[in-house]
PDB file of C-alpha atoms in Angstrom:
ATOM      1  CA  UNK A   1      20.516 -11.571   0.196  1.00 48.00           C
ATOM      2  CA  UNK A   2      23.155 -12.231   2.754  1.00 52.00           C
ATOM      3  CA  UNK A   3      23.113 -10.456   6.305  1.00 74.00           C
ATOM      4  CA  UNK A   4      24.185  -6.569   5.899  1.00 89.00           C
ATOM      5  CA  UNK A   5      23.049  -3.210   6.782  1.00 95.00           C
ATOM      6  CA  UNK A   6      22.836   0.471   5.396  1.00 97.00           C
ATOM      7  CA  UNK A   7      22.219   4.030   6.211  1.00 97.00           C
ATOM      8  CA  UNK A   8      22.214   6.927   4.890  1.00 98.00           C
ATOM      9  CA  UNK A   9      24.126   9.913   6.632  1.00 96.00           C
ATOM     10  CA  UNK A  10      21.007  11.704   7.281  1.00 97.00           C
ATOM     11  CA  UNK A  11      20.606  15.235   8.020  1.00 97.00           C
ATOM     12  CA  UNK A  12      19.065  16.320  10.843  1.00 97.00           C
ATOM     13  CA  UNK A  13      17.419  20.156  12.631  1.00 97.00           C
ATOM     14  CA  UNK A  14      18.582  20.261  15.952  1.00 94.00           C
ATOM     15  CA  UNK A  15      17.116  17.521  17.311  1.00 96.00           C
ATOM     16  CA  UNK A  16      14.963  16.500  15.162  1.00 97.00           C
ATOM     17  CA  UNK A  17      15.986  12.936  12.110  1.00 98.00           C
ATOM     18  CA  UNK A  18      15.326  15.514   8.960  1.00 97.00           C
ATOM     19  CA  UNK A  19      12.609  17.911   8.749  1.00 97.00           C
ATOM     20  CA  UNK A  20       8.816  17.240  10.548  1.00 97.00           C
ATOM     21  CA  UNK A  21       5.398  18.043   9.729  1.00 96.00           C
ATOM     22  CA  UNK A  22       4.506  19.923  12.862  1.00 96.00           C
ATOM     23  CA  UNK A  23       6.329  22.604  11.850  1.00 97.00           C
ATOM     24  CA  UNK A  24       4.062  23.495   9.198  1.00 96.00           C
ATOM     25  CA  UNK A  25       2.273  26.939  10.003  1.00 95.00           C
ATOM     26  CA  UNK A  26       0.395  26.479   7.117  1.00 94.00           C
ATOM     27  CA  UNK A  27      -3.008  24.415   7.901  1.00 94.00           C
ATOM     28  CA  UNK A  28      -3.211  22.567   4.676  1.00 93.00           C
ATOM     29  CA  UNK A  29       0.647  21.807   4.646  1.00 95.00           C
ATOM     30  CA  UNK A  30       0.607  20.728   8.630  1.00 94.00           C
ATOM     31  CA  UNK A  31      -2.289  17.867   7.304  1.00 92.00           C
ATOM     32  CA  UNK A  32      -1.798  16.950   4.409  1.00 93.00           C
ATOM     33  CA  UNK A  33       1.765  17.606   3.232  1.00 95.00           C
ATOM     34  CA  UNK A  34       3.667  14.514   3.475  1.00 97.00           C
ATOM     35  CA  UNK A  35       4.217  14.356   0.204  1.00 97.00           C
ATOM     36  CA  UNK A  36       5.658  17.727  -0.621  1.00 97.00           C
ATOM     37  CA  UNK A  37       8.244  17.523   3.309  1.00 97.00           C
ATOM     38  CA  UNK A  38       8.686  14.405   1.959  1.00 98.00           C
ATOM     39  CA  UNK A  39      10.667  15.845  -0.980  1.00 98.00           C
ATOM     40  CA  UNK A  40      11.620  18.278   0.480  1.00 98.00           C
ATOM     41  CA  UNK A  41      14.206  16.145   2.481  1.00 98.00           C
ATOM     42  CA  UNK A  42      15.534  13.781  -0.045  1.00 98.00           C
ATOM     43  CA  UNK A  43      15.829  16.950  -2.126  1.00 98.00           C
ATOM     44  CA  UNK A  44      18.195  17.911   1.387  1.00 98.00           C
ATOM     45  CA  UNK A  45      20.173  14.735   1.738  1.00 97.00           C
ATOM     46  CA  UNK A  46      21.119  14.765  -1.664  1.00 97.00           C
ATOM     47  CA  UNK A  47      22.050  18.521  -1.756  1.00 96.00           C
ATOM     48  CA  UNK A  48      24.294  17.508   1.079  1.00 96.00           C
ATOM     49  CA  UNK A  49      25.725  14.194   0.501  1.00 95.00           C
ATOM     50  CA  UNK A  50      24.783  13.721  -3.507  1.00 94.00           C
ATOM     51  CA  UNK A  51      27.141  16.830  -4.383  1.00 93.00           C
ATOM     52  CA  UNK A  52      23.482  18.044  -5.443  1.00 96.00           C
ATOM     53  CA  UNK A  53      23.410  21.518  -3.787  1.00 96.00           C
ATOM     54  CA  UNK A  54      21.123  23.091  -6.159  1.00 97.00           C
ATOM     55  CA  UNK A  55      18.629  21.507  -5.713  1.00 97.00           C
ATOM     56  CA  UNK A  56      18.214  23.431  -1.882  1.00 97.00           C
ATOM     57  CA  UNK A  57      17.957  27.454  -2.201  1.00 96.00           C
ATOM     58  CA  UNK A  58      19.360  27.559   1.531  1.00 97.00           C
ATOM     59  CA  UNK A  59      22.370  26.798   3.446  1.00 94.00           C
ATOM     60  CA  UNK A  60      22.631  23.071   3.864  1.00 90.00           C
ATOM     61  CA  UNK A  61      25.258  23.087   6.105  1.00 88.00           C
ATOM     62  CA  UNK A  62      22.939  25.451   8.572  1.00 93.00           C
ATOM     63  CA  UNK A  63      19.396  24.200   7.891  1.00 96.00           C
ATOM     64  CA  UNK A  64      16.872  25.863   9.673  1.00 96.00           C
ATOM     65  CA  UNK A  65      12.912  26.223  11.096  1.00 97.00           C
ATOM     66  CA  UNK A  66      12.572  28.659   8.558  1.00 97.00           C
ATOM     67  CA  UNK A  67      13.980  28.194   6.042  1.00 98.00           C
ATOM     68  CA  UNK A  68      12.775  24.402   6.141  1.00 97.00           C
ATOM     69  CA  UNK A  69       9.379  26.401   5.921  1.00 97.00           C
ATOM     70  CA  UNK A  70       9.844  28.875   3.052  1.00 98.00           C
ATOM     71  CA  UNK A  71      11.261  25.792   0.944  1.00 98.00           C
ATOM     72  CA  UNK A  72       7.944  23.005   1.761  1.00 97.00           C
ATOM     73  CA  UNK A  73       6.157  26.549   1.305  1.00 97.00           C
ATOM     74  CA  UNK A  74       7.328  26.467  -2.647  1.00 97.00           C
ATOM     75  CA  UNK A  75       6.886  22.983  -2.916  1.00 98.00           C
ATOM     76  CA  UNK A  76       3.116  22.813  -2.010  1.00 97.00           C
ATOM     77  CA  UNK A  77       2.657  24.643  -5.277  1.00 96.00           C
ATOM     78  CA  UNK A  78       3.680  20.980  -6.607  1.00 97.00           C
ATOM     79  CA  UNK A  79       2.525  18.499  -4.577  1.00 97.00           C
ATOM     80  CA  UNK A  80      -0.757  20.394  -2.389  1.00 92.00           C
ATOM     81  CA  UNK A  81      -1.890  18.858  -0.055  1.00 89.00           C
ATOM     82  CA  UNK A  82      -5.863  17.874  -1.232  1.00 85.00           C
ATOM     83  CA  UNK A  83      -8.454  16.077   0.623  1.00 80.00           C
ATOM     84  CA  UNK A  84      -7.812  12.571  -0.789  1.00 80.00           C
ATOM     85  CA  UNK A  85      -4.072  12.884  -0.526  1.00 84.00           C
ATOM     86  CA  UNK A  86      -1.505  12.614  -3.436  1.00 95.00           C
ATOM     87  CA  UNK A  87      -2.516   8.910  -3.578  1.00 94.00           C
ATOM     88  CA  UNK A  88      -0.588   7.663  -7.060  1.00 96.00           C
ATOM     89  CA  UNK A  89       2.906   7.996  -7.650  1.00 98.00           C
ATOM     90  CA  UNK A  90       2.595   9.291 -10.849  1.00 97.00           C
ATOM     91  CA  UNK A  91       0.935  12.480  -9.274  1.00 96.00           C
ATOM     92  CA  UNK A  92       3.882  12.668  -7.270  1.00 98.00           C
ATOM     93  CA  UNK A  93       6.542  11.894  -9.770  1.00 98.00           C
ATOM     94  CA  UNK A  94       4.855  15.081 -11.646  1.00 98.00           C
ATOM     95  CA  UNK A  95       4.864  17.036  -9.407  1.00 97.00           C
ATOM     96  CA  UNK A  96       8.359  16.404  -8.313  1.00 98.00           C
ATOM     97  CA  UNK A  97       9.100  16.619 -12.506  1.00 98.00           C
ATOM     98  CA  UNK A  98       7.534  20.041 -12.717  1.00 98.00           C
ATOM     99  CA  UNK A  99       9.312  21.525  -9.539  1.00 98.00           C
ATOM    100  CA  UNK A 100      13.099  19.978 -11.345  1.00 98.00           C
ATOM    101  CA  UNK A 101      11.857  21.158 -14.667  1.00 98.00           C
ATOM    102  CA  UNK A 102      10.285  25.534 -12.896  1.00 97.00           C
ATOM    103  CA  UNK A 103      13.899  25.214 -11.296  1.00 96.00           C
ATOM    104  CA  UNK A 104      16.024  24.681 -13.989  1.00 97.00           C
ATOM    105  CA  UNK A 105      17.747  21.551 -12.137  1.00 97.00           C
ATOM    106  CA  UNK A 106      18.634  18.905 -14.555  1.00 97.00           C
ATOM    107  CA  UNK A 107      20.054  15.294 -14.340  1.00 96.00           C
ATOM    108  CA  UNK A 108      17.362  13.640 -11.708  1.00 97.00           C
ATOM    109  CA  UNK A 109      14.990  10.572 -13.116  1.00 97.00           C
ATOM    110  CA  UNK A 110      12.178   8.914 -11.444  1.00 98.00           C
ATOM    111  CA  UNK A 111      10.451   5.883 -11.920  1.00 97.00           C
ATOM    112  CA  UNK A 112       7.452   4.165  -9.478  1.00 97.00           C
ATOM    113  CA  UNK A 113       7.267   0.789  -8.360  1.00 98.00           C
ATOM    114  CA  UNK A 114       3.462   0.426  -7.293  1.00 97.00           C
ATOM    115  CA  UNK A 115       2.573  -1.954  -4.223  1.00 97.00           C
ATOM    116  CA  UNK A 116       1.087  -4.169  -6.912  1.00 96.00           C
ATOM    117  CA  UNK A 117       4.456  -5.599  -8.316  1.00 97.00           C
ATOM    118  CA  UNK A 118       6.662  -8.225  -5.451  1.00 97.00           C
ATOM    119  CA  UNK A 119       7.678  -8.149  -1.944  1.00 97.00           C
ATOM    120  CA  UNK A 120      11.110  -9.016  -3.857  1.00 97.00           C
ATOM    121  CA  UNK A 121      11.334  -6.476  -6.139  1.00 98.00           C
ATOM    122  CA  UNK A 122      11.068  -3.519  -3.531  1.00 98.00           C
ATOM    123  CA  UNK A 123      13.205  -5.085  -1.335  1.00 98.00           C
ATOM    124  CA  UNK A 124      15.357  -5.271  -4.253  1.00 97.00           C
ATOM    125  CA  UNK A 125      15.140  -1.493  -5.030  1.00 98.00           C
ATOM    126  CA  UNK A 126      14.851  -0.303  -2.530  1.00 98.00           C
ATOM    127  CA  UNK A 127      18.129  -1.445  -1.439  1.00 97.00           C
ATOM    128  CA  UNK A 128      19.610  -0.318  -4.077  1.00 97.00           C
ATOM    129  CA  UNK A 129      18.586   2.558  -3.787  1.00 98.00           C
ATOM    130  CA  UNK A 130      20.264   3.453  -0.177  1.00 98.00           C
ATOM    131  CA  UNK A 131      23.646   1.195  -1.698  1.00 97.00           C
ATOM    132  CA  UNK A 132      24.337   4.514  -4.011  1.00 97.00           C
ATOM    133  CA  UNK A 133      23.109   6.893  -1.321  1.00 97.00           C
ATOM    134  CA  UNK A 134      19.332   8.170  -1.968  1.00 98.00           C
ATOM    135  CA  UNK A 135      17.072   7.530   0.163  1.00 98.00           C
ATOM    136  CA  UNK A 136      13.857   6.125  -1.245  1.00 98.00           C
ATOM    137  CA  UNK A 137       9.701   8.182  -1.271  1.00 98.00           C
ATOM    138  CA  UNK A 138       7.292   5.496  -0.269  1.00 98.00           C
ATOM    139  CA  UNK A 139       3.488   5.739  -0.437  1.00 98.00           C
ATOM    140  CA  UNK A 140       1.479   3.122   1.920  1.00 97.00           C
ATOM    141  CA  UNK A 141      -2.346   3.602   1.511  1.00 96.00           C
ATOM    142  CA  UNK A 142      -4.504   1.765   3.679  1.00 96.00           C
ATOM    143  CA  UNK A 143      -3.478  -1.604   6.104  1.00 97.00           C
ATOM    144  CA  UNK A 144      -4.789  -4.175   7.678  1.00 97.00           C
ATOM    145  CA  UNK A 145      -2.689  -4.600  10.473  1.00 97.00           C
ATOM    146  CA  UNK A 146      -3.070  -2.266  13.083  1.00 95.00           C
ATOM    147  CA  UNK A 147       0.670  -1.723  14.363  1.00 96.00           C
ATOM    148  CA  UNK A 148       1.207   0.963  10.836  1.00 97.00           C
ATOM    149  CA  UNK A 149      -1.480   2.918  11.286  1.00 95.00           C
ATOM    150  CA  UNK A 150       0.850   5.700  12.074  1.00 95.00           C
ATOM    151  CA  UNK A 151       1.535   5.112   8.613  1.00 96.00           C
ATOM    152  CA  UNK A 152      -2.341   5.113   6.790  1.00 95.00           C
ATOM    153  CA  UNK A 153      -2.478   7.218   4.242  1.00 95.00           C
ATOM    154  CA  UNK A 154       0.932   9.111   4.273  1.00 96.00           C
ATOM    155  CA  UNK A 155       4.557   9.236   2.635  1.00 98.00           C
ATOM    156  CA  UNK A 156       8.096   8.811   4.406  1.00 98.00           C
ATOM    157  CA  UNK A 157      11.444   9.401   3.152  1.00 98.00           C
ATOM    158  CA  UNK A 158      13.767   5.253   3.775  1.00 98.00           C
ATOM    159  CA  UNK A 159      17.084   6.656   4.829  1.00 98.00           C
ATOM    160  CA  UNK A 160      18.251   2.384   5.213  1.00 98.00           C
ATOM    161  CA  UNK A 161      17.898  -0.844   5.906  1.00 98.00           C
ATOM    162  CA  UNK A 162      19.425  -3.046   8.120  1.00 97.00           C
ATOM    163  CA  UNK A 163      18.279  -7.190   7.885  1.00 95.00           C
ATOM    164  CA  UNK A 164      18.245  -9.357  10.665  1.00 91.00           C
ATOM    165  CA  UNK A 165      18.398 -13.198  11.038  1.00 89.00           C
ATOM    166  CA  UNK A 166      17.432 -12.588   7.117  1.00 89.00           C
ATOM    167  CA  UNK A 167      14.101 -10.810   7.891  1.00 95.00           C
ATOM    168  CA  UNK A 168      15.116  -7.132   5.833  1.00 97.00           C
ATOM    169  CA  UNK A 169      14.018  -3.526   8.256  1.00 98.00           C
ATOM    170  CA  UNK A 170      13.477  -0.235   6.686  1.00 98.00           C
ATOM    171  CA  UNK A 171      14.648   2.847   8.500  1.00 98.00           C
ATOM    172  CA  UNK A 172      11.622   5.553   7.851  1.00 98.00           C
ATOM    173  CA  UNK A 173      11.921   9.145   7.919  1.00 98.00           C
ATOM    174  CA  UNK A 174       8.214  11.102   9.165  1.00 97.00           C
ATOM    175  CA  UNK A 175       7.341  14.019  11.755  1.00 97.00           C
ATOM    176  CA  UNK A 176      11.026  14.259  12.307  1.00 97.00           C
ATOM    177  CA  UNK A 177      11.795  10.409  14.068  1.00 97.00           C
ATOM    178  CA  UNK A 178      13.024   7.645  12.630  1.00 97.00           C
ATOM    179  CA  UNK A 179      10.862   4.032  12.352  1.00 98.00           C
ATOM    180  CA  UNK A 180      12.554   0.517  11.658  1.00 98.00           C
ATOM    181  CA  UNK A 181       9.817  -0.999   9.954  1.00 98.00           C
ATOM    182  CA  UNK A 182       9.362  -4.721   8.707  1.00 98.00           C
ATOM    183  CA  UNK A 183       9.201  -4.278   5.148  1.00 98.00           C
ATOM    184  CA  UNK A 184       7.656  -7.610   3.992  1.00 98.00           C
ATOM    185  CA  UNK A 185       4.682  -6.910   6.264  1.00 97.00           C
ATOM    186  CA  UNK A 186       4.491  -2.741   5.473  1.00 98.00           C
ATOM    187  CA  UNK A 187       4.411  -3.848   1.761  1.00 98.00           C
ATOM    188  CA  UNK A 188       1.911  -6.788   1.968  1.00 97.00           C
ATOM    189  CA  UNK A 189      -0.782  -4.613   3.065  1.00 97.00           C
ATOM    190  CA  UNK A 190      -3.878  -6.719   2.569  1.00 96.00           C
ATOM    191  CA  UNK A 191      -6.270  -4.501  -0.044  1.00 96.00           C
ATOM    192  CA  UNK A 192      -7.023  -4.455  -3.375  1.00 94.00           C
ATOM    193  CA  UNK A 193      -5.587  -0.100  -3.454  1.00 93.00           C
ATOM    194  CA  UNK A 194      -2.476   0.120  -3.018  1.00 93.00           C
ATOM    195  CA  UNK A 195       0.431   2.777  -2.430  1.00 96.00           C
ATOM    196  CA  UNK A 196       4.355   1.778  -3.475  1.00 98.00           C
ATOM    197  CA  UNK A 197       7.976   3.884  -4.112  1.00 98.00           C
ATOM    198  CA  UNK A 198       9.555   6.191  -6.120  1.00 98.00           C
ATOM    199  CA  UNK A 199      13.024   5.276  -7.336  1.00 98.00           C
ATOM    200  CA  UNK A 200      15.499   8.131  -8.126  1.00 98.00           C
ATOM    201  CA  UNK A 201      18.433   7.884 -10.611  1.00 96.00           C
ATOM    202  CA  UNK A 202      21.142  10.866 -10.352  1.00 95.00           C
ATOM    203  CA  UNK A 203      23.172  11.754 -13.108  1.00 88.00           C
TER     204      UNK A 203
END
């Protein structure tokens, strides 16, 4: 692919790049709410920049930690933290679909690309969603490279990409921070049990 760069006009809450799991007062959400919060962040972004105002039940032009916590707790009912985590794409997708059904939101479909698929497929799909203005939930399980230990057993949101000298980096949002990661290294975990990405289609 030609060298290119695309970043979403991602929201901030104060100085925080998106929301943060550290703000959660509920102990389970503080420890294991990453799937729910990844979804909250994705929906806030779509409410702000893809004209899907119904996805965020509060004021998207003035996002506060208090409202963010309330939104997260409503999402907890569908993506409940658990001891083993939400460690597969289908459990995540089903939880989000149930939330959309109960809140009567239509026009959003999802499918997953398992970590067992090729890096090239993942790279093309992620870049395609970012080009369309849609963030990408990413699940990483174990990784043999310890530099990715911060992201192990964790859901986070992809909000951009950049090709640098033919190497594709993705921009990851989690814990209120942004991180640039080499996608091919991240994707090839070295373990049999894989994570993957969830792709949203917006009508």
